[in-house]
Amino acid sequence: FPTNGLVHLELSGSPGRHYAIEGATDLGQPVWTPLFTNSAVGGVLEFDDVAATALPQRFYRSVVAP
C-alpha cells in the first residue's frame, strides 16, 4: 500500500456489468456501506478510496449491482 494511506482497487469483472464496492470497518459484525458503483469497463473496475486515510482499517467487498 502507498504510504499516503490511499487505497486503490482494481477488480476483474464481466465487461459492462455493474458492480458495487462496499466497505466495512469491522468484520466481527460487518455493516457494509456502499462506497462506489460503476460498470466494469473492459472487464476492469477501478476504485480509489480517498476516505480510507481517516480510518484505522477498512475491509472491502464487491457485489453485482442491479
XYZ file of N, CA and C in Angstrom:
198
model
N 0.833 -1.183 0.000
C 0.000 0.000 0.000
C 0.876 1.245 0.000
N 0.422 2.285 -0.636
C 1.190 3.526 -0.617
C 1.273 4.089 0.799
N 2.298 4.835 1.073
C 2.476 5.403 2.407
C 1.502 6.539 2.696
N 0.827 7.065 1.680
C -0.134 8.144 1.912
C -1.489 7.628 2.390
N -1.672 6.314 2.498
C -2.908 5.731 3.009
C -3.995 5.533 1.972
N -3.795 6.029 0.770
C -4.788 5.855 -0.285
C -4.868 4.390 -0.685
N -6.093 3.895 -0.850
C -6.301 2.509 -1.282
C -6.802 2.541 -2.720
N -6.142 1.793 -3.587
C -6.541 1.681 -4.988
C -6.900 0.225 -5.249
N -8.124 -0.002 -5.731
C -8.578 -1.352 -6.048
C -8.797 -1.477 -7.548
N -8.379 -2.609 -8.102
C -8.686 -2.973 -9.483
C -9.272 -4.372 -9.449
N -10.541 -4.477 -9.820
C -11.246 -5.748 -9.765
C -11.606 -6.211 -11.174
N -11.509 -7.497 -11.396
C -11.913 -8.078 -12.672
C -13.388 -8.413 -12.632
N -14.069 -8.162 -13.741
C -15.484 -8.476 -13.825
C -15.914 -8.655 -15.270
N -17.175 -8.891 -15.459
C -17.726 -9.032 -16.807
C -17.875 -7.647 -17.426
N -17.360 -7.460 -18.649
C -17.462 -6.148 -19.292
C -18.906 -5.655 -19.354
N -19.115 -4.415 -18.933
C -20.434 -3.800 -18.981
C -21.330 -4.107 -17.799
N -21.001 -5.098 -16.998
C -21.824 -5.437 -15.835
C -21.562 -4.421 -14.720
N -22.618 -4.054 -14.000
C -22.494 -3.073 -12.918
C -22.142 -3.765 -11.601
N -21.215 -3.159 -10.875
C -20.772 -3.680 -9.576
C -20.801 -2.562 -8.551
N -20.996 -2.942 -7.308
C -20.900 -2.005 -6.191
C -19.744 -2.455 -5.305
N -18.918 -1.517 -4.896
C -17.876 -1.785 -3.916
C -18.397 -1.277 -2.583
N -18.358 -2.150 -1.589
C -18.848 -1.822 -0.261
C -17.704 -1.918 0.737
N -17.811 -1.143 1.809
C -16.770 -1.153 2.826
C -17.353 -1.345 4.210
N -16.555 -1.945 5.081
C -16.920 -2.132 6.492
C -15.646 -1.972 7.315
N -15.786 -1.485 8.534
C -14.613 -1.294 9.391
C -14.429 -2.416 10.394
N -15.397 -3.328 10.474
C -15.319 -4.435 11.436
C -15.891 -5.690 10.783
N -15.120 -6.748 10.752
C -15.613 -7.997 10.173
C -16.328 -8.875 11.189
N -16.239 -8.530 12.486
C -16.932 -9.296 13.513
C -18.440 -9.213 13.336
N -18.930 -8.018 13.142
C -20.345 -7.753 12.847
C -20.374 -6.670 11.773
N -20.074 -7.040 10.532
C -19.909 -6.025 9.498
C -21.207 -5.308 9.125
N -21.078 -4.012 8.949
C -22.131 -3.183 8.376
C -21.548 -2.679 7.064
N -22.020 -3.258 5.955
C -21.459 -2.938 4.649
C -22.097 -1.664 4.112
N -21.266 -0.684 3.811
C -21.705 0.607 3.304
C -21.298 0.740 1.841
N -22.238 1.100 0.955
C -21.870 1.306 -0.451
C -20.880 2.471 -0.578
N -19.793 2.242 -1.300
C -18.774 3.268 -1.499
C -18.713 3.753 -2.939
N -19.037 2.856 -3.886
C -18.850 3.172 -5.299
C -19.632 2.174 -6.131
N -20.292 2.649 -7.170
C -20.993 1.768 -8.113
C -20.653 2.219 -9.522
N -20.284 1.253 -10.360
C -19.968 1.572 -11.742
C -19.930 0.281 -12.543
N -19.768 0.406 -13.861
C -19.644 -0.786 -14.701
C -18.173 -1.111 -14.915
N -17.915 -2.368 -15.172
C -16.553 -2.839 -15.413
C -16.198 -2.557 -16.874
N -15.493 -1.455 -17.100
C -15.102 -1.057 -18.447
C -13.956 -1.967 -18.897
N -14.173 -2.678 -19.984
C -13.155 -3.607 -20.468
C -12.885 -4.747 -19.499
N -13.843 -5.016 -18.607
C -13.689 -6.102 -17.646
C -12.955 -5.715 -16.382
N -12.671 -4.407 -16.205
C -11.950 -3.947 -15.016
C -12.737 -2.834 -14.334
N -12.858 -2.935 -13.023
C -13.499 -1.904 -12.209
C -12.423 -1.316 -11.309
N -12.189 -0.002 -11.425
C -11.172 0.666 -10.620
C -11.829 1.594 -9.607
N -11.220 1.667 -8.423
C -11.757 2.494 -7.348
C -10.615 2.980 -6.466
N -10.608 4.283 -6.174
C -9.664 4.871 -5.218
C -10.452 5.310 -3.985
N -10.081 4.781 -2.840
C -10.759 5.128 -1.588
C -9.955 6.200 -0.862
N -10.279 7.457 -1.147
C -9.565 8.570 -0.516
C -9.977 8.741 0.940
N -11.137 8.224 1.330
C -11.597 8.327 2.713
C -10.888 7.339 3.631
N -10.186 6.375 3.067
C -9.516 5.353 3.876
C -8.428 5.945 4.763
N -7.893 7.091 4.402
C -6.819 7.705 5.187
C -7.292 8.102 6.581
N -8.593 8.293 6.759
C -9.141 8.719 8.048
C -9.563 7.546 8.931
N -9.370 6.310 8.451
C -9.834 5.131 9.183
C -8.653 4.261 9.592
N -8.746 3.617 10.768
C -7.663 2.714 11.162
C -7.621 1.452 10.294
N -8.777 1.024 9.795
C -8.850 -0.121 8.903
C -10.178 -0.111 8.167
N -10.202 -0.729 6.986
C -11.449 -0.883 6.226
C -11.326 -2.147 5.397
N -12.414 -2.888 5.336
C -12.494 -4.113 4.547
C -13.415 -3.845 3.365
N -13.178 -4.546 2.266
C -13.919 -4.293 1.038
C -14.523 -5.578 0.491
N -15.636 -5.399 -0.216
C -16.201 -6.490 -0.998
C -16.869 -5.859 -2.220
N -17.002 -6.669 -3.245
C -17.672 -6.233 -4.454
C -18.872 -7.132 -4.689
N -19.995 -6.531 -5.035
C -21.219 -7.278 -5.320
C -21.780 -6.796 -6.649
N -22.505 -7.680 -7.331
C -23.148 -7.309 -8.576
C -24.293 -6.360 -8.239
N -24.326 -5.215 -8.924
C -25.363 -4.208 -8.700
C -26.492 -4.408 -9.713
N -27.704 -4.050 -9.321
C -28.830 -4.194 -10.257
C -28.726 -3.219 -11.421
